[in-house]
């Protein structure tokens, strides 16, 4: 099923895959694994058996479900929109076969009215499969980097043929100074929100903003986060940052 999204930088979500595995500290409070458990309890078979109960609540158990029926969904939306692909998984998870990833790309290539945003933490696999992917212009490819320990994901992304490349620096868990932004079109930053959220230092965000401004890279500040994200809001030094890649189409939210 595809749904309208409350995520600030997209309009809809589309999930041809469900399920994942925690891979790095940015996954600890993964919203998708909690939501998957709730959707299973509500009787949605797509999310059945994808999580187990750990000490802190629902945790992915590593099972992946390929939802072939959803592959045709974007073709049913005639008006163009910005679509976040796989908010409930990671398209480049090791258990998603290349052949299936290529079918997801076929759908995106055939529905040029939409702009697709893909995010992965499996950047090494992304680069490994790059030669087998025919990159359409309406696909923006991003990697998530939560702290300096994972900045190598940016290098993997840079070496792919994706036409638009972006970084999601959230949940931001540490400083990210001296980022190599060559070849990067867009940067999103944000603090973690929800129960058990880890705090973000405003100077980490300021540093990223300043690096983007200096490098001419568009910048989007999503939120400060915390237990009540509405209260903390998304003003950074008195203003919002809602930029999108310079090549963004009229579908930008
Ligand atoms: S990679 Fe994404 S979907 Fe998978 S556990 Fe981490 S945050 Fe959740």
PDB file of C-alpha atoms and ligand atoms in Angstrom:
ATOM      1  CA  UNK A   1       0.000   0.000   0.000  1.00  0.00           C
ATOM      2  CA  UNK A   2       1.166   3.555  -0.682  1.00  0.00           C
ATOM      3  CA  UNK A   3       0.302   6.304   1.753  1.00  0.00           C
ATOM      4  CA  UNK A   4       0.569  10.031   2.182  1.00  0.00           C
ATOM      5  CA  UNK A   5       3.557  10.795   4.361  1.00  0.00           C
ATOM      6  CA  UNK A   6       4.093  13.139   7.308  1.00  0.00           C
ATOM      7  CA  UNK A   7       7.827  13.177   6.549  1.00  0.00           C
ATOM      8  CA  UNK A   8       8.780  16.797   5.830  1.00  0.00           C
ATOM      9  CA  UNK A   9      10.835  16.084   2.689  1.00  0.00           C
ATOM     10  CA  UNK A  10       8.475  13.813   0.775  1.00  0.00           C
ATOM     11  CA  UNK A  11       4.805  13.435  -0.141  1.00  0.00           C
ATOM     12  CA  UNK A  12       4.060   9.712  -0.227  1.00  0.00           C
ATOM     13  CA  UNK A  13       5.614   6.407   0.731  1.00  0.00           C
ATOM     14  CA  UNK A  14       5.718   3.254  -1.375  1.00  0.00           C
ATOM     15  CA  UNK A  15       6.857  -0.054   0.105  1.00  0.00           C
ATOM     16  CA  UNK A  16       7.611  -2.817  -2.411  1.00  0.00           C
ATOM     17  CA  UNK A  17       9.655  -4.462   0.384  1.00  0.00           C
ATOM     18  CA  UNK A  18       8.925  -4.859   4.112  1.00  0.00           C
ATOM     19  CA  UNK A  19      11.264  -5.915   6.885  1.00  0.00           C
ATOM     20  CA  UNK A  20      14.879  -5.166   7.727  1.00  0.00           C
ATOM     21  CA  UNK A  21      17.774  -5.814  10.120  1.00  0.00           C
ATOM     22  CA  UNK A  22      19.342  -3.327  12.500  1.00  0.00           C
ATOM     23  CA  UNK A  23      22.706  -2.424  10.994  1.00  0.00           C
ATOM     24  CA  UNK A  24      24.160   0.540  12.913  1.00  0.00           C
ATOM     25  CA  UNK A  25      23.396   2.874  15.878  1.00  0.00           C
ATOM     26  CA  UNK A  26      21.060   4.998  13.741  1.00  0.00           C
ATOM     27  CA  UNK A  27      18.691   2.012  13.607  1.00  0.00           C
ATOM     28  CA  UNK A  28      18.279   1.575  17.363  1.00  0.00           C
ATOM     29  CA  UNK A  29      14.998   3.497  17.538  1.00  0.00           C
ATOM     30  CA  UNK A  30      13.881   2.601  14.008  1.00  0.00           C
ATOM     31  CA  UNK A  31      10.345   3.868  13.646  1.00  0.00           C
ATOM     32  CA  UNK A  32       9.571   1.313  10.938  1.00  0.00           C
ATOM     33  CA  UNK A  33      10.120  -1.734  13.140  1.00  0.00           C
ATOM     34  CA  UNK A  34       7.760  -0.386  15.784  1.00  0.00           C
ATOM     35  CA  UNK A  35       5.201   0.493  13.140  1.00  0.00           C
ATOM     36  CA  UNK A  36       5.580  -2.928  11.529  1.00  0.00           C
ATOM     37  CA  UNK A  37       4.636  -4.561  14.824  1.00  0.00           C
ATOM     38  CA  UNK A  38       1.564  -2.322  15.124  1.00  0.00           C
ATOM     39  CA  UNK A  39       0.481  -3.027  11.547  1.00  0.00           C
ATOM     40  CA  UNK A  40       0.845  -6.751  12.175  1.00  0.00           C
ATOM     41  CA  UNK A  41      -1.365  -6.410  15.281  1.00  0.00           C
ATOM     42  CA  UNK A  42      -3.909  -4.618  13.098  1.00  0.00           C
ATOM     43  CA  UNK A  43      -4.031  -7.656  10.842  1.00  0.00           C
ATOM     44  CA  UNK A  44      -1.879  -6.480   7.914  1.00  0.00           C
ATOM     45  CA  UNK A  45      -0.387  -9.718   6.592  1.00  0.00           C
ATOM     46  CA  UNK A  46       2.402  -7.861   4.781  1.00  0.00           C
ATOM     47  CA  UNK A  47       4.002  -7.169   8.172  1.00  0.00           C
ATOM     48  CA  UNK A  48       3.325 -10.536   9.782  1.00  0.00           C
ATOM     49  CA  UNK A  49       6.324 -12.210  11.423  1.00  0.00           C
ATOM     50  CA  UNK A  50       8.899  -9.533  10.592  1.00  0.00           C
ATOM     51  CA  UNK A  51       9.750  -8.536  14.173  1.00  0.00           C
ATOM     52  CA  UNK A  52      10.422 -10.121  17.551  1.00  0.00           C
ATOM     53  CA  UNK A  53      10.101  -8.571  20.976  1.00  0.00           C
ATOM     54  CA  UNK A  54      13.446  -7.501  22.437  1.00  0.00           C
ATOM     55  CA  UNK A  55      14.247  -5.702  25.681  1.00  0.00           C
ATOM     56  CA  UNK A  56      13.255  -2.316  24.279  1.00  0.00           C
ATOM     57  CA  UNK A  57      10.221  -3.467  22.283  1.00  0.00           C
ATOM     58  CA  UNK A  58       9.846  -4.608  18.679  1.00  0.00           C
ATOM     59  CA  UNK A  59      13.040  -5.461  16.772  1.00  0.00           C
ATOM     60  CA  UNK A  60      13.346  -6.625  13.164  1.00  0.00           C
ATOM     61  CA  UNK A  61      14.087 -10.358  13.002  1.00  0.00           C
ATOM     62  CA  UNK A  62      15.751 -10.186   9.584  1.00  0.00           C
ATOM     63  CA  UNK A  63      12.869 -11.589   7.550  1.00  0.00           C
ATOM     64  CA  UNK A  64      12.136  -9.688   4.354  1.00  0.00           C
ATOM     65  CA  UNK A  65       8.856  -9.710   2.451  1.00  0.00           C
ATOM     66  CA  UNK A  66       8.776  -8.807  -1.234  1.00  0.00           C
ATOM     67  CA  UNK A  67       5.385  -7.263  -2.002  1.00  0.00           C
ATOM     68  CA  UNK A  68       5.069  -7.957  -5.711  1.00  0.00           C
ATOM     69  CA  UNK A  69       1.513  -6.655  -5.852  1.00  0.00           C
ATOM     70  CA  UNK A  70       2.678  -3.181  -4.862  1.00  0.00           C
ATOM     71  CA  UNK A  71       5.073  -2.969  -7.822  1.00  0.00           C
ATOM     72  CA  UNK A  72       2.333  -1.650 -10.084  1.00  0.00           C
ATOM     73  CA  UNK A  73       0.952   0.917  -7.619  1.00  0.00           C
ATOM     74  CA  UNK A  74       2.814   4.059  -8.772  1.00  0.00           C
ATOM     75  CA  UNK A  75       1.457   3.583 -12.290  1.00  0.00           C
ATOM     76  CA  UNK A  76      -2.029   4.085 -10.873  1.00  0.00           C
ATOM     77  CA  UNK A  77      -1.183   7.592  -9.666  1.00  0.00           C
ATOM     78  CA  UNK A  78      -1.464   9.836 -12.683  1.00  0.00           C
ATOM     79  CA  UNK A  79      -0.436  13.085 -10.979  1.00  0.00           C
ATOM     80  CA  UNK A  80       3.257  13.383 -10.211  1.00  0.00           C
ATOM     81  CA  UNK A  81       4.397  13.220  -6.619  1.00  0.00           C
ATOM     82  CA  UNK A  82       7.515  12.857  -4.509  1.00  0.00           C
ATOM     83  CA  UNK A  83       7.695   9.253  -3.302  1.00  0.00           C
ATOM     84  CA  UNK A  84       9.918   7.853  -0.549  1.00  0.00           C
ATOM     85  CA  UNK A  85      10.700   4.268  -1.553  1.00  0.00           C
ATOM     86  CA  UNK A  86      10.727   1.661   1.230  1.00  0.00           C
ATOM     87  CA  UNK A  87      10.092   3.619   4.390  1.00  0.00           C
ATOM     88  CA  UNK A  88       9.507   0.142   5.937  1.00  0.00           C
ATOM     89  CA  UNK A  89      12.725  -1.508   4.779  1.00  0.00           C
ATOM     90  CA  UNK A  90      16.048  -0.934   3.028  1.00  0.00           C
ATOM     91  CA  UNK A  91      15.934  -1.685  -0.707  1.00  0.00           C
ATOM     92  CA  UNK A  92      19.609  -2.722  -0.668  1.00  0.00           C
ATOM     93  CA  UNK A  93      19.241  -5.149   2.249  1.00  0.00           C
ATOM     94  CA  UNK A  94      21.264  -8.279   1.494  1.00  0.00           C
ATOM     95  CA  UNK A  95      18.090 -10.400   1.320  1.00  0.00           C
ATOM     96  CA  UNK A  96      16.493  -8.356  -1.464  1.00  0.00           C
ATOM     97  CA  UNK A  97      17.519 -10.074  -4.730  1.00  0.00           C
ATOM     98  CA  UNK A  98      19.073  -7.972  -7.478  1.00  0.00           C
ATOM     99  CA  UNK A  99      16.359  -9.132  -9.863  1.00  0.00           C
ATOM    100  CA  UNK A 100      13.704  -7.658  -7.548  1.00  0.00           C
ATOM    101  CA  UNK A 101      15.622  -4.390  -7.124  1.00  0.00           C
ATOM    102  CA  UNK A 102      15.710  -4.141 -10.919  1.00  0.00           C
ATOM    103  CA  UNK A 103      11.926  -4.611 -11.046  1.00  0.00           C
ATOM    104  CA  UNK A 104      11.526  -1.734  -8.584  1.00  0.00           C
ATOM    105  CA  UNK A 105      13.712   0.388 -10.871  1.00  0.00           C
ATOM    106  CA  UNK A 106      11.649  -0.683 -13.892  1.00  0.00           C
ATOM    107  CA  UNK A 107       8.532   0.662 -12.188  1.00  0.00           C
ATOM    108  CA  UNK A 108      10.277   3.949 -11.396  1.00  0.00           C
ATOM    109  CA  UNK A 109      11.579   4.256 -14.952  1.00  0.00           C
ATOM    110  CA  UNK A 110       8.117   3.694 -16.402  1.00  0.00           C
ATOM    111  CA  UNK A 111       6.452   6.283 -14.139  1.00  0.00           C
ATOM    112  CA  UNK A 112       8.363   9.437 -14.992  1.00  0.00           C
ATOM    113  CA  UNK A 113       5.588  11.614 -13.602  1.00  0.00           C
ATOM    114  CA  UNK A 114       6.927  10.826 -10.135  1.00  0.00           C
ATOM    115  CA  UNK A 115      10.165  11.653  -8.347  1.00  0.00           C
ATOM    116  CA  UNK A 116      11.510   8.804  -6.221  1.00  0.00           C
ATOM    117  CA  UNK A 117      13.700   9.088  -3.149  1.00  0.00           C
ATOM    118  CA  UNK A 118      15.587   5.967  -1.998  1.00  0.00           C
ATOM    119  CA  UNK A 119      17.609   5.845   1.196  1.00  0.00           C
ATOM    120  CA  UNK A 120      19.969   3.068   2.240  1.00  0.00           C
ATOM    121  CA  UNK A 121      22.433   2.244   4.965  1.00  0.00           C
ATOM    122  CA  UNK A 122      23.730  -0.649   2.812  1.00  0.00           C
ATOM    123  CA  UNK A 123      25.927   1.643   0.769  1.00  0.00           C
ATOM    124  CA  UNK A 124      28.553  -0.996   0.019  1.00  0.00           C
ATOM    125  CA  UNK A 125      25.914  -3.211  -1.617  1.00  0.00           C
ATOM    126  CA  UNK A 126      24.520  -0.196  -3.441  1.00  0.00           C
ATOM    127  CA  UNK A 127      27.905   0.391  -5.051  1.00  0.00           C
ATOM    128  CA  UNK A 128      28.414  -3.310  -5.690  1.00  0.00           C
ATOM    129  CA  UNK A 129      25.147  -3.471  -7.683  1.00  0.00           C
ATOM    130  CA  UNK A 130      25.597  -0.139  -9.416  1.00  0.00           C
ATOM    131  CA  UNK A 131      26.674  -1.647 -12.761  1.00  0.00           C
ATOM    132  CA  UNK A 132      23.438  -3.664 -12.885  1.00  0.00           C
ATOM    133  CA  UNK A 133      21.245  -0.603 -12.362  1.00  0.00           C
ATOM    134  CA  UNK A 134      20.059   1.639 -15.172  1.00  0.00           C
ATOM    135  CA  UNK A 135      19.590   4.925 -13.292  1.00  0.00           C
ATOM    136  CA  UNK A 136      16.574   6.991 -14.393  1.00  0.00           C
ATOM    137  CA  UNK A 137      16.699  10.759 -13.897  1.00  0.00           C
ATOM    138  CA  UNK A 138      13.624  10.711 -11.660  1.00  0.00           C
ATOM    139  CA  UNK A 139      15.364   8.661  -8.958  1.00  0.00           C
ATOM    140  CA  UNK A 140      17.221  10.409  -6.155  1.00  0.00           C
ATOM    141  CA  UNK A 141      19.574   8.052  -4.321  1.00  0.00           C
ATOM    142  CA  UNK A 142      20.605   8.771  -0.750  1.00  0.00           C
ATOM    143  CA  UNK A 143      22.599   7.235   2.079  1.00  0.00           C
ATOM    144  CA  UNK A 144      21.954   7.660   5.796  1.00  0.00           C
ATOM    145  CA  UNK A 145      24.908   8.718   7.916  1.00  0.00           C
ATOM    146  CA  UNK A 146      24.328   9.197  11.622  1.00  0.00           C
ATOM    147  CA  UNK A 147      27.896   9.815  12.782  1.00  0.00           C
ATOM    148  CA  UNK A 148      31.448  10.066  11.570  1.00  0.00           C
ATOM    149  CA  UNK A 149      31.934   6.307  11.877  1.00  0.00           C
ATOM    150  CA  UNK A 150      29.715   5.817   8.822  1.00  0.00           C
ATOM    151  CA  UNK A 151      30.943   8.553   6.487  1.00  0.00           C
ATOM    152  CA  UNK A 152      32.352   5.885   4.138  1.00  0.00           C
ATOM    153  CA  UNK A 153      28.742   5.389   2.971  1.00  0.00           C
ATOM    154  CA  UNK A 154      29.071   8.763   1.234  1.00  0.00           C
ATOM    155  CA  UNK A 155      32.027   7.542  -0.817  1.00  0.00           C
ATOM    156  CA  UNK A 156      30.091   4.451  -1.916  1.00  0.00           C
ATOM    157  CA  UNK A 157      27.190   6.653  -3.035  1.00  0.00           C
ATOM    158  CA  UNK A 158      29.487   9.068  -4.877  1.00  0.00           C
ATOM    159  CA  UNK A 159      30.839   6.230  -7.015  1.00  0.00           C
ATOM    160  CA  UNK A 160      27.381   5.195  -8.288  1.00  0.00           C
ATOM    161  CA  UNK A 161      25.691   6.399 -11.439  1.00  0.00           C
ATOM    162  CA  UNK A 162      22.676   7.881  -9.620  1.00  0.00           C
ATOM    163  CA  UNK A 163      21.711  11.169 -11.258  1.00  0.00           C
ATOM    164  CA  UNK A 164      20.791  12.906  -8.003  1.00  0.00           C
ATOM    165  CA  UNK A 165      22.685  11.958  -4.852  1.00  0.00           C
ATOM    166  CA  UNK A 166      21.734  12.985  -1.348  1.00  0.00           C
ATOM    167  CA  UNK A 167      22.617  12.473   2.295  1.00  0.00           C
ATOM    168  CA  UNK A 168      20.261  11.915   5.192  1.00  0.00           C
ATOM    169  CA  UNK A 169      22.216  12.922   8.295  1.00  0.00           C
ATOM    170  CA  UNK A 170      19.631  11.745  10.779  1.00  0.00           C
ATOM    171  CA  UNK A 171      19.177  10.777  13.448  1.00  0.00           C
ATOM    172  CA  UNK A 172      22.266  12.889  13.929  1.00  0.00           C
ATOM    173  CA  UNK A 173      24.263  11.249  16.737  1.00  0.00           C
ATOM    174  CA  UNK A 174      27.574  13.059  16.507  1.00  0.00           C
ATOM    175  CA  UNK A 175      29.503  15.824  14.726  1.00  0.00           C
ATOM    176  CA  UNK A 176      30.058  15.535  10.976  1.00  0.00           C
ATOM    177  CA  UNK A 177      32.738  18.083  10.231  1.00  0.00           C
ATOM    178  CA  UNK A 178      34.808  18.219   7.043  1.00  0.00           C
ATOM    179  CA  UNK A 179      32.229  16.370   4.941  1.00  0.00           C
ATOM    180  CA  UNK A 180      33.298  15.622   1.383  1.00  0.00           C
ATOM    181  CA  UNK A 181      30.300  17.060  -0.502  1.00  0.00           C
ATOM    182  CA  UNK A 182      31.724  16.845  -3.992  1.00  0.00           C
ATOM    183  CA  UNK A 183      29.075  15.196  -6.211  1.00  0.00           C
ATOM    184  CA  UNK A 184      26.356  15.496  -3.561  1.00  0.00           C
ATOM    185  CA  UNK A 185      23.205  17.420  -4.552  1.00  0.00           C
ATOM    186  CA  UNK A 186      21.220  17.616  -1.330  1.00  0.00           C
ATOM    187  CA  UNK A 187      21.677  17.171   2.421  1.00  0.00           C
ATOM    188  CA  UNK A 188      18.979  16.510   5.002  1.00  0.00           C
ATOM    189  CA  UNK A 189      19.802  16.776   8.711  1.00  0.00           C
ATOM    190  CA  UNK A 190      17.727  16.192  11.809  1.00  0.00           C
ATOM    191  CA  UNK A 191      17.636  15.065  15.395  1.00  0.00           C
ATOM    192  CA  UNK A 192      16.020  11.892  16.639  1.00  0.00           C
ATOM    193  CA  UNK A 193      12.426  12.012  17.853  1.00  0.00           C
ATOM    194  CA  UNK A 194      10.162   9.765  19.885  1.00  0.00           C
ATOM    195  CA  UNK A 195      10.577   7.706  23.049  1.00  0.00           C
ATOM    196  CA  UNK A 196      14.218   7.207  24.059  1.00  0.00           C
ATOM    197  CA  UNK A 197      15.464   9.722  21.518  1.00  0.00           C
ATOM    198  CA  UNK A 198      19.120  10.702  21.768  1.00  0.00           C
ATOM    199  CA  UNK A 199      19.923  14.423  21.920  1.00  0.00           C
ATOM    200  CA  UNK A 200      21.398  16.431  19.051  1.00  0.00           C
ATOM    201  CA  UNK A 201      23.917  19.225  19.635  1.00  0.00           C
ATOM    202  CA  UNK A 202      22.863  22.405  17.743  1.00  0.00           C
ATOM    203  CA  UNK A 203      26.491  22.985  16.770  1.00  0.00           C
ATOM    204  CA  UNK A 204      26.520  19.684  14.836  1.00  0.00           C
ATOM    205  CA  UNK A 205      23.600  20.998  12.761  1.00  0.00           C
ATOM    206  CA  UNK A 206      25.154  24.448  12.309  1.00  0.00           C
ATOM    207  CA  UNK A 207      28.344  22.877  11.043  1.00  0.00           C
ATOM    208  CA  UNK A 208      26.455  20.836   8.428  1.00  0.00           C
ATOM    209  CA  UNK A 209      24.431  23.880   7.336  1.00  0.00           C
ATOM    210  CA  UNK A 210      27.582  25.971   6.983  1.00  0.00           C
ATOM    211  CA  UNK A 211      29.362  23.258   4.987  1.00  0.00           C
ATOM    212  CA  UNK A 212      26.374  23.046   2.619  1.00  0.00           C
ATOM    213  CA  UNK A 213      26.208  26.810   2.162  1.00  0.00           C
ATOM    214  CA  UNK A 214      29.955  27.002   1.501  1.00  0.00           C
ATOM    215  CA  UNK A 215      29.816  24.122  -0.984  1.00  0.00           C
ATOM    216  CA  UNK A 216      26.625  25.290  -2.736  1.00  0.00           C
ATOM    217  CA  UNK A 217      24.726  22.137  -1.725  1.00  0.00           C
ATOM    218  CA  UNK A 218      21.008  22.482  -0.961  1.00  0.00           C
ATOM    219  CA  UNK A 219      20.149  21.882   2.685  1.00  0.00           C
ATOM    220  CA  UNK A 220      17.000  20.713   4.446  1.00  0.00           C
ATOM    221  CA  UNK A 221      16.705  20.823   8.226  1.00  0.00           C
ATOM    222  CA  UNK A 222      13.997  18.394   9.211  1.00  0.00           C
ATOM    223  CA  UNK A 223      13.651  18.779  12.980  1.00  0.00           C
ATOM    224  CA  UNK A 224      15.346  19.064  16.374  1.00  0.00           C
ATOM    225  CA  UNK A 225      13.404  15.998  17.523  1.00  0.00           C
ATOM    226  CA  UNK A 226      13.243  14.843  21.149  1.00  0.00           C
ATOM    227  CA  UNK A 227      10.280  13.208  22.916  1.00  0.00           C
ATOM    228  CA  UNK A 228       7.941  15.947  21.639  1.00  0.00           C
ATOM    229  CA  UNK A 229       9.129  17.076  18.210  1.00  0.00           C
ATOM    230  CA  UNK A 230       6.281  19.543  17.790  1.00  0.00           C
ATOM    231  CA  UNK A 231       7.557  21.426  20.818  1.00  0.00           C
ATOM    232  CA  UNK A 232      11.171  21.619  19.657  1.00  0.00           C
ATOM    233  CA  UNK A 233      10.202  22.465  16.076  1.00  0.00           C
ATOM    234  CA  UNK A 234      12.580  22.981  13.161  1.00  0.00           C
ATOM    235  CA  UNK A 235      13.872  26.531  13.377  1.00  0.00           C
ATOM    236  CA  UNK A 236      17.632  26.799  13.054  1.00  0.00           C
ATOM    237  CA  UNK A 237      18.979  30.171  14.218  1.00  0.00           C
ATOM    238  CA  UNK A 238      15.614  31.788  13.582  1.00  0.00           C
ATOM    239  CA  UNK A 239      14.690  30.302  10.204  1.00  0.00           C
ATOM    240  CA  UNK A 240      13.659  27.090   8.492  1.00  0.00           C
ATOM    241  CA  UNK A 241      15.759  25.344   5.834  1.00  0.00           C
ATOM    242  CA  UNK A 242      13.544  23.680   3.253  1.00  0.00           C
ATOM    243  CA  UNK A 243      15.761  23.500   0.213  1.00  0.00           C
ATOM    244  CA  UNK A 244      15.543  20.717  -2.378  1.00  0.00           C
ATOM    245  CA  UNK A 245      17.972  19.660  -5.111  1.00  0.00           C
ATOM    246  CA  UNK A 246      18.301  22.379  -7.730  1.00  0.00           C
ATOM    247  CA  UNK A 247      17.024  19.979 -10.382  1.00  0.00           C
ATOM    248  CA  UNK A 248      13.841  19.265  -8.392  1.00  0.00           C
ATOM    249  CA  UNK A 249      10.687  19.237 -10.493  1.00  0.00           C
ATOM    250  CA  UNK A 250       7.386  20.934  -9.846  1.00  0.00           C
ATOM    251  CA  UNK A 251       6.424  17.950  -7.673  1.00  0.00           C
ATOM    252  CA  UNK A 252       8.602  19.208  -4.813  1.00  0.00           C
ATOM    253  CA  UNK A 253       6.572  19.618  -1.634  1.00  0.00           C
TER     254      UNK A 253
HETATM  255  S1  LIG B   1      18.198   0.381   7.856  1.00  0.00           S
HETATM  256 FE1  LIG B   1      16.432   1.758   8.073  1.00  0.00          FE
HETATM  257  S2  LIG B   1      14.639   0.409   8.106  1.00  0.00           S
HETATM  258 FE2  LIG B   1      16.432  -0.869   8.470  1.00  0.00          FE
HETATM  259  S3  LIG B   1      16.580  -0.987  10.713  1.00  0.00           S
HETATM  260 FE3  LIG B   1      17.895   0.680  10.045  1.00  0.00          FE
HETATM  261  S4  LIG B   1      16.604   2.520  10.200  1.00  0.00           S
HETATM  262 FE4  LIG B   1      15.238   0.734  10.218  1.00  0.00          FE
END
